[in-house]
CSV table of C-alpha atoms in Angstrom, one decimal:
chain,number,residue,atom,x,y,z
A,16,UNK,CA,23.7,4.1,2.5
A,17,UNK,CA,19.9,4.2,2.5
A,18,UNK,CA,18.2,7.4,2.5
A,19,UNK,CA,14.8,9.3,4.3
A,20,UNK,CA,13.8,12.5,5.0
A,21,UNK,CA,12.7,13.3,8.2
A,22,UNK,CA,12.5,16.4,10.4
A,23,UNK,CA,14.3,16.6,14.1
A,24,UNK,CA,11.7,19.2,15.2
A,25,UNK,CA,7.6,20.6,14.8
A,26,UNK,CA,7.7,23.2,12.2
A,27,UNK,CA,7.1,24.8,8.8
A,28,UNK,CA,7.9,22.3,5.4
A,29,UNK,CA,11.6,23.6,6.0
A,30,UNK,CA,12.4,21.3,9.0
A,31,UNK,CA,12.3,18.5,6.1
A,32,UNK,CA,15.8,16.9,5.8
A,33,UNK,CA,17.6,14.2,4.4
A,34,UNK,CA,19.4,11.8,6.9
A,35,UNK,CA,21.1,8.5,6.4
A,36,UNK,CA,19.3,5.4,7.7
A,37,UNK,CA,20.5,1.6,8.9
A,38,UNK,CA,19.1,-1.0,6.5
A,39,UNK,CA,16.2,-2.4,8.4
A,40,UNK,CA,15.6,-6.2,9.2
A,41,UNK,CA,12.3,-7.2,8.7
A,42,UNK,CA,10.7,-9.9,11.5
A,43,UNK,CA,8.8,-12.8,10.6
A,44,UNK,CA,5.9,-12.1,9.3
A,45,UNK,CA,7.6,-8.6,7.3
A,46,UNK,CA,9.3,-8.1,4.2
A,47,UNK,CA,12.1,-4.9,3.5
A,48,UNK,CA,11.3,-2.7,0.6
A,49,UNK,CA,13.3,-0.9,-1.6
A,50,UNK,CA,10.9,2.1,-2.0
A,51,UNK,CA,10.1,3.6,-5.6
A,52,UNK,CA,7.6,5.7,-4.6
A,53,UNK,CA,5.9,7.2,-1.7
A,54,UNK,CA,2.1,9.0,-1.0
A,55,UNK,CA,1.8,12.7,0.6
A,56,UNK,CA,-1.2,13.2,2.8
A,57,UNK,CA,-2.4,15.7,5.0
A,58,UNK,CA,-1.4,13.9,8.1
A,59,UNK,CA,2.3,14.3,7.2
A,60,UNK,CA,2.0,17.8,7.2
A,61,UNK,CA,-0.2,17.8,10.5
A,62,UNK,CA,2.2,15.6,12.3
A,63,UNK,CA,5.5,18.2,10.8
A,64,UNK,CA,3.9,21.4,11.7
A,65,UNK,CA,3.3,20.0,15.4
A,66,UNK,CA,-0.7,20.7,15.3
A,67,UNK,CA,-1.2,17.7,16.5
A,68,UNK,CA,1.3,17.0,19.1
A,69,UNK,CA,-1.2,17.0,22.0
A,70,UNK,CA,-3.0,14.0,20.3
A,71,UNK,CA,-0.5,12.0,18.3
A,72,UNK,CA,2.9,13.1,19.5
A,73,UNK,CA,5.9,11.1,17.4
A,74,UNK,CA,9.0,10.8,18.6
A,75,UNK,CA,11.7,12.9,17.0
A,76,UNK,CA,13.6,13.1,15.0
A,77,UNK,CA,10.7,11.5,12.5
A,78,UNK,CA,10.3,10.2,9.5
A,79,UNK,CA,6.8,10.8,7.8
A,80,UNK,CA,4.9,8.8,5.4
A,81,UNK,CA,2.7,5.8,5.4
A,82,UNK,CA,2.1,4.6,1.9
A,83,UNK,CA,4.2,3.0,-0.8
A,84,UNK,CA,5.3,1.3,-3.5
A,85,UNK,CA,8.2,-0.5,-4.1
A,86,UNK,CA,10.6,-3.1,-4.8
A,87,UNK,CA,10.6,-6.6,-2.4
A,88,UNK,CA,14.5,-7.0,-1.3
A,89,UNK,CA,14.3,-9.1,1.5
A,90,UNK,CA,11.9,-11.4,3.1
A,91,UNK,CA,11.0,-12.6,7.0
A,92,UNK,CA,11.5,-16.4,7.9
A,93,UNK,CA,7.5,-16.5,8.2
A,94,UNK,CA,7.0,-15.4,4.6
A,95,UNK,CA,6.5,-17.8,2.1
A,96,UNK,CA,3.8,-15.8,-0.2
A,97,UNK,CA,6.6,-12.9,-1.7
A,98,UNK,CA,10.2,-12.7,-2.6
A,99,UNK,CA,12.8,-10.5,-3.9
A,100,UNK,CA,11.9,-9.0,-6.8
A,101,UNK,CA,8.2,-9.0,-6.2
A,102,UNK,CA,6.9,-5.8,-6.6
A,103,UNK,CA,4.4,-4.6,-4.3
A,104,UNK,CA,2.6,-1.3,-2.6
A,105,UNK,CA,0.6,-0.9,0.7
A,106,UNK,CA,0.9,0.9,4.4
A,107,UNK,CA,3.9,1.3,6.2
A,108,UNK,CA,5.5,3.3,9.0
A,109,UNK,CA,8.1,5.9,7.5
A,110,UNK,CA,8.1,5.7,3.8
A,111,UNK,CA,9.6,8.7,3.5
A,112,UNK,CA,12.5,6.4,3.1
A,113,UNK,CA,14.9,4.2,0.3
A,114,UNK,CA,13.8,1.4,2.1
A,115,UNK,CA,11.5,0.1,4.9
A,116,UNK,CA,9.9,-2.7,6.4
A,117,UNK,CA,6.2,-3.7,5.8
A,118,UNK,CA,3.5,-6.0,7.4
A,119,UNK,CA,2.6,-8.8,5.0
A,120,UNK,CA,-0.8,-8.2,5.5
A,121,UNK,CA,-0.8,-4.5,4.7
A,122,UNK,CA,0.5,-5.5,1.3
A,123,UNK,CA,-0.5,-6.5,-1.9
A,124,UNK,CA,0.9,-7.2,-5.4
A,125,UNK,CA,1.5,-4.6,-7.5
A,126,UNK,CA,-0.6,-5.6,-11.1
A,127,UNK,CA,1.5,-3.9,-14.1
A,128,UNK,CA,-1.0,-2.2,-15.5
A,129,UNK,CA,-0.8,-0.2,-12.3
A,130,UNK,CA,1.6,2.3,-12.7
A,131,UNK,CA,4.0,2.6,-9.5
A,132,UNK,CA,3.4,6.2,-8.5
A,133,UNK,CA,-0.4,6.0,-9.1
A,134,UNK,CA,0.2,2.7,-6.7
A,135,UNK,CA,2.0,4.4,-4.3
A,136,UNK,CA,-0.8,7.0,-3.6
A,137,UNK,CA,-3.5,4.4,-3.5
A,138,UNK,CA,-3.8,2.9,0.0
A,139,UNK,CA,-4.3,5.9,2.6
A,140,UNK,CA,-7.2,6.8,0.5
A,141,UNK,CA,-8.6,3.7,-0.5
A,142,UNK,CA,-8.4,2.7,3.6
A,143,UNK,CA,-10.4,6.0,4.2
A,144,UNK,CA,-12.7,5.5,1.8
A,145,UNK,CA,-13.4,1.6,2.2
A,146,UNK,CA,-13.7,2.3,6.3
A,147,UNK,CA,-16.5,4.9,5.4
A,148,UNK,CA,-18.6,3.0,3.4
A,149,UNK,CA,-18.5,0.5,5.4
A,150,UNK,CA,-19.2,2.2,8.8
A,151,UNK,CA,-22.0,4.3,6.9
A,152,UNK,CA,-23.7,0.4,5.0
A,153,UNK,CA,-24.0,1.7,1.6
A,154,UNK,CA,-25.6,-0.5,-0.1
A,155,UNK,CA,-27.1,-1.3,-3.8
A,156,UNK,CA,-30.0,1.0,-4.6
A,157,UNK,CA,-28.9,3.7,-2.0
A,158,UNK,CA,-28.0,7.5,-3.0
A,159,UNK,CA,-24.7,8.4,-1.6
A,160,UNK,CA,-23.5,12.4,-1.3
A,161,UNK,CA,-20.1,12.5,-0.8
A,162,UNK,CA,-18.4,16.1,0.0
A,163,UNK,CA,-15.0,16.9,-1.7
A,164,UNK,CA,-15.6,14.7,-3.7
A,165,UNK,CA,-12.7,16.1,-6.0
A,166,UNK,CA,-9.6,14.9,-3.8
A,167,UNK,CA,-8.2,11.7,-3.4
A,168,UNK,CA,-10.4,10.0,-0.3
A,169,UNK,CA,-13.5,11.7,-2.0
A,170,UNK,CA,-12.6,9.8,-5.4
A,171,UNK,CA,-12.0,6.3,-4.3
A,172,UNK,CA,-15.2,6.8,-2.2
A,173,UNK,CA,-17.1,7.9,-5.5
A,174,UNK,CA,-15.8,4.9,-7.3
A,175,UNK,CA,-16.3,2.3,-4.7
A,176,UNK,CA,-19.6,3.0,-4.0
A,177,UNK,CA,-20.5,3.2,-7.8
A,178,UNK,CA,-19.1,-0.4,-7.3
A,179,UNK,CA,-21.7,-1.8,-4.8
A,180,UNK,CA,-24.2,0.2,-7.0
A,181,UNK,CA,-25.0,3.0,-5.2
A,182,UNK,CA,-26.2,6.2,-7.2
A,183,UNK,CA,-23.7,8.8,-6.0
A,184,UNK,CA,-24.0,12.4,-5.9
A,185,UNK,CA,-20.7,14.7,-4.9
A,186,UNK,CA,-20.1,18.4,-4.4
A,187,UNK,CA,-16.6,19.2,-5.7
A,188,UNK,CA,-14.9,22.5,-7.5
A,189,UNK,CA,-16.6,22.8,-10.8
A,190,UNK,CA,-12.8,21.8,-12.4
A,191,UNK,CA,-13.4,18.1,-11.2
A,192,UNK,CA,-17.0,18.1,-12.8
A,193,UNK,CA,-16.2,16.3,-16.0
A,194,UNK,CA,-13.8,13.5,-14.4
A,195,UNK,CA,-16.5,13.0,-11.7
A,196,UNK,CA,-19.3,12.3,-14.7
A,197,UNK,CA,-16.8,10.6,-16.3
A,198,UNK,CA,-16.6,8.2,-13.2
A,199,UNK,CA,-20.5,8.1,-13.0
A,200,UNK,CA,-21.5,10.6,-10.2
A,201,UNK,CA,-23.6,13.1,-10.2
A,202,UNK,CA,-21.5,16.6,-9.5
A,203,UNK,CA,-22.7,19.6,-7.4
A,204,UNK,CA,-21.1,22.8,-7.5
A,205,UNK,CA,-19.4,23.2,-3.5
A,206,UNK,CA,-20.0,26.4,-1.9
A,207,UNK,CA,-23.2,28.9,-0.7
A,208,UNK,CA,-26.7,26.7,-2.0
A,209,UNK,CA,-25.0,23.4,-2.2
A,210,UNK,CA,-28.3,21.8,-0.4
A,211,UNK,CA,-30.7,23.3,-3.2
A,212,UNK,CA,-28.3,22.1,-5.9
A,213,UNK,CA,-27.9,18.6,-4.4
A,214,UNK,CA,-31.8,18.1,-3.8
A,215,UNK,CA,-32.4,18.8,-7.4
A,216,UNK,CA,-29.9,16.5,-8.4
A,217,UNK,CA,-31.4,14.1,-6.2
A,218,UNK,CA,-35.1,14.7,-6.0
A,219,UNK,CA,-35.4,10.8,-4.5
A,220,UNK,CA,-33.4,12.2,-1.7
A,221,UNK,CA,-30.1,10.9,-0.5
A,222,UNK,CA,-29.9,7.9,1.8
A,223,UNK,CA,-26.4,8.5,3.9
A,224,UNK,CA,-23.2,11.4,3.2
A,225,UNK,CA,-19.9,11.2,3.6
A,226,UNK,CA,-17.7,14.2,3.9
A,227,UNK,CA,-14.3,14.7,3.5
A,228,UNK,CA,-14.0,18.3,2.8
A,229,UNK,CA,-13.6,19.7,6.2
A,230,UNK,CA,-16.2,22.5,5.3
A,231,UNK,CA,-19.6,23.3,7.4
A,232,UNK,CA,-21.9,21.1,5.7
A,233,UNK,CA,-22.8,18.5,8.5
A,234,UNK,CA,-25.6,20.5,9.8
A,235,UNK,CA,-27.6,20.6,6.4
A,236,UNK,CA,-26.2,16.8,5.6
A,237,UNK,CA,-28.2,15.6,8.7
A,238,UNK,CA,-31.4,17.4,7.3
A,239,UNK,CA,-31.2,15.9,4.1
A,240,UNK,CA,-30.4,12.4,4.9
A,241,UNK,CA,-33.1,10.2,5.4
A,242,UNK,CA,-31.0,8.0,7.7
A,243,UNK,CA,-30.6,11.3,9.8
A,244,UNK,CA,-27.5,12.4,11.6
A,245,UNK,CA,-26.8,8.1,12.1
A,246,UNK,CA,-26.0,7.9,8.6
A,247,UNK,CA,-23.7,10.8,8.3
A,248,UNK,CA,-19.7,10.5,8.6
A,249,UNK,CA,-17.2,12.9,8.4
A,250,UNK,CA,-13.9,11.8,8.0
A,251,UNK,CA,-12.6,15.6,8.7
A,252,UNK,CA,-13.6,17.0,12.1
A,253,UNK,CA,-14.8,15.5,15.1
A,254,UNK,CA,-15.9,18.4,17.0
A,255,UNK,CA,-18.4,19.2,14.0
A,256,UNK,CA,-19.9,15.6,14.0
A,257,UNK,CA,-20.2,15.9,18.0
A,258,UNK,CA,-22.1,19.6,17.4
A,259,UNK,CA,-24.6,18.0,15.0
A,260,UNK,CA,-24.9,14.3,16.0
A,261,UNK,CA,-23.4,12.8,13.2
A,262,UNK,CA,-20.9,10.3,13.1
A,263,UNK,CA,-17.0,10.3,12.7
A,264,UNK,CA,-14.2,8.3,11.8
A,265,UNK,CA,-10.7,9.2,12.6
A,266,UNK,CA,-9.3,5.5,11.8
A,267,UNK,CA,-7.8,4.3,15.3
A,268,UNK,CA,-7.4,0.2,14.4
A,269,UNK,CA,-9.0,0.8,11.1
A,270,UNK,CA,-5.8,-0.3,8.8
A,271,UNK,CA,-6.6,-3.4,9.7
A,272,UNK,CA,-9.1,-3.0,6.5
A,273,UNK,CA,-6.0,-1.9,4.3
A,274,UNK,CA,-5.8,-5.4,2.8
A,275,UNK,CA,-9.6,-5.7,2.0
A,276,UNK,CA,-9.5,-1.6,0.8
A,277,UNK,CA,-6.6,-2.2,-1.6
A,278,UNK,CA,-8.3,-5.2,-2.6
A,279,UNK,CA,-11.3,-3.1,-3.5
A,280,UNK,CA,-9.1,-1.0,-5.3
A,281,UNK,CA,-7.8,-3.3,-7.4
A,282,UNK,CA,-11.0,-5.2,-8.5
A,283,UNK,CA,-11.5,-1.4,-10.0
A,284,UNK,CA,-8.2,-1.6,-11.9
A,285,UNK,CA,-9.3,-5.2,-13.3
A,286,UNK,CA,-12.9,-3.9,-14.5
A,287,UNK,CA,-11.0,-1.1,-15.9
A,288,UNK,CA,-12.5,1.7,-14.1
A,289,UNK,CA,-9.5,2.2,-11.5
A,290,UNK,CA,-8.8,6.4,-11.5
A,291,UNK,CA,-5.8,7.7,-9.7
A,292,UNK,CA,-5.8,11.4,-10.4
A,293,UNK,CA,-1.9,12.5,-10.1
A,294,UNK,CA,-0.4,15.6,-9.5
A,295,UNK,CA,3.2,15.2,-11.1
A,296,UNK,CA,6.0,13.7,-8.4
A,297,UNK,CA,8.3,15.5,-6.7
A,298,UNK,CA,11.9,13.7,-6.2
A,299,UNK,CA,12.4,12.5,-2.4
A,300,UNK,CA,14.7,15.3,-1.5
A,301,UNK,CA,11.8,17.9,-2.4
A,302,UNK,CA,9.7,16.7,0.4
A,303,UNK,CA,9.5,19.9,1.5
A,304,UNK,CA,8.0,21.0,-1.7
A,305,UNK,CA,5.4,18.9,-2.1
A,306,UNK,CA,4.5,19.6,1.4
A,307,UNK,CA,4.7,23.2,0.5
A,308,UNK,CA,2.1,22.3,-2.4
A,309,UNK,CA,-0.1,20.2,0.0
A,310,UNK,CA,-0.7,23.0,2.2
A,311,UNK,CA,-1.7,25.5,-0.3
A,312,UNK,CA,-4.3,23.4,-1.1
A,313,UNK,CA,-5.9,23.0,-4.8
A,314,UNK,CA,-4.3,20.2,-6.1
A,315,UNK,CA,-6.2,17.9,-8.7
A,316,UNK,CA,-4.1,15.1,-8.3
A,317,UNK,CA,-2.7,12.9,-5.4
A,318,UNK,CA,0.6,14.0,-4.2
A,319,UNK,CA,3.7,11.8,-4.4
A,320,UNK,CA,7.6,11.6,-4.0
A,321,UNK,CA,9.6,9.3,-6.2
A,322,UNK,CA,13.2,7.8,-5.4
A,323,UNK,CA,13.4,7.2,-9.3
């Protein structure tokens, strides 16, 4: 019988717990999934702990998760482009799950060279990070700063932009420093003086931000970007971007972009550039542990449950 973990009421990481599932039937234009792996993000901790109940109430009991990476089992009479066996990894609706039904168009081929887990905690972030850039226009030439640059949105962001050839500067915890060179940025120490440190790593100036750490930086962002408060976006707190102007994105209809984000993605992994930073996976039934994890914050790597 196929397995999820789901949670049959708002609370702490312990209200995570296995259930039995039906096999799902997937419509037309859908395939079913045997499920290898599955991404962690914030939001399924948000939506667990009930925090955001007023806004996005799910109906319970719930199973979380919305990235993947899996196993084709079955196909929809409209799809003619996959079959059984194809292995594949994209956005779906309770991946928290042995097996689950996906849009075609929020899926891609899974290149071998990209390992499964690192797969599976690819498209949330790369979504993210595609829909800022492009609500934000970086283009060729331009000087991105990207706050939190360190976790998993703020990396993809780094690397795509790199792509279009933007120069990119990012504030991050000193540990993520080296990777963040290694990528091509310029890093900045977060924290108390982060706009003296960022203007003398960028004494041209920086054209647009993006920030995905949460912290108050939006006011000083504004300042510093010549674009002004149109070309900053946080992808962390509305209520901060309405107190200073700026700009934010919260997603809405925006996984529409999943196919062209992952495809972004992957154009990285053929250049050879593609990094996934991993935090090692916890097993499906220790959902609650790698929630746990999430919450205490100060993870270097994406956070992932396996079914293998």
């Amino acid at each position: 019988m196929p397995e999820a973990i789901a949670f049959a009421a708002y609370g702490g990481p312990e209200v995570l717990r296995p259930t039995g599932i039906d096999i799902p039937e997937p419509d037309p234009d859908q395939v079913r999934v045997a499920v290898r792996a599955a991404g962690v993000n914030p939001l399924d901790w948000k939506l667990r702990s009930g925090s955001l109940a007023a806004v996005m109430p799910v109906p319970l009991p719930h199973i979380p998760g919305s990235e993947f990476a899996g196993t084709v089992e079955a196909v929809g009479d409209g799809v003619s482009s996959l079959e059984p066996g194809d292995e594949v990894f994209g956005h779906a609706s309770q991946a928290y799950a042995t097996l689950l039904v996906a849009d075609l168009d929020m899926l891609r081929l899974r290149p071998d060279d990209l390992e499964v887990h690192r797969a599976a905690g690819l498209p949330s972030a790369a979504e993210a990070a595609h829909r800022a850039l492009e609500e934000l226009g970086v283009a060729a030439g331009e000087t991105l700063l990207v706050h939190g640059a360190g976790g998993a949105v703020g990396n993809l962001a780094v690397q795509f932009a790199l792509a279009r050839g933007a120069q990119v500067v990012g504030t991050a915890a000193e540990r993520v420093h080296q990777r963040l060179s290694r990528l091509g940025a310029t890093p900045v120490r977060y924290g108390e003086g982060w706009p003296e440190r960022v203007a003398a790593a960028a004494p041209q100036g920086v054209d647009a931000v993006l920030d995905v750490s949460g912290a108050d930086v939006l006011g000083d962002s504004v300042r510093l970007a010549r674009g002004g408060a149109a070309r900053v976006l946080t992808l962390a707190s509305p209520q901060a971007a309405q107190a200073h102007g700026a700009r934010f994105s919260g997603g809405g209809d925006g996984l529409r972009r999943t196919g062209a984000a992952l495809d972004e993605a992957l154009a990285l992994l053929r250049r050879g550039t593609l990094e996934v930073p991993l935090h090692p996976p916890f097993p499906l039934a220790e959902a609650a542990e790698a929630h746990r994890a999430g919450e205490a914050g100060g993870l270097d790597g994406k956070l992932v449950l396996t079914m293998e």
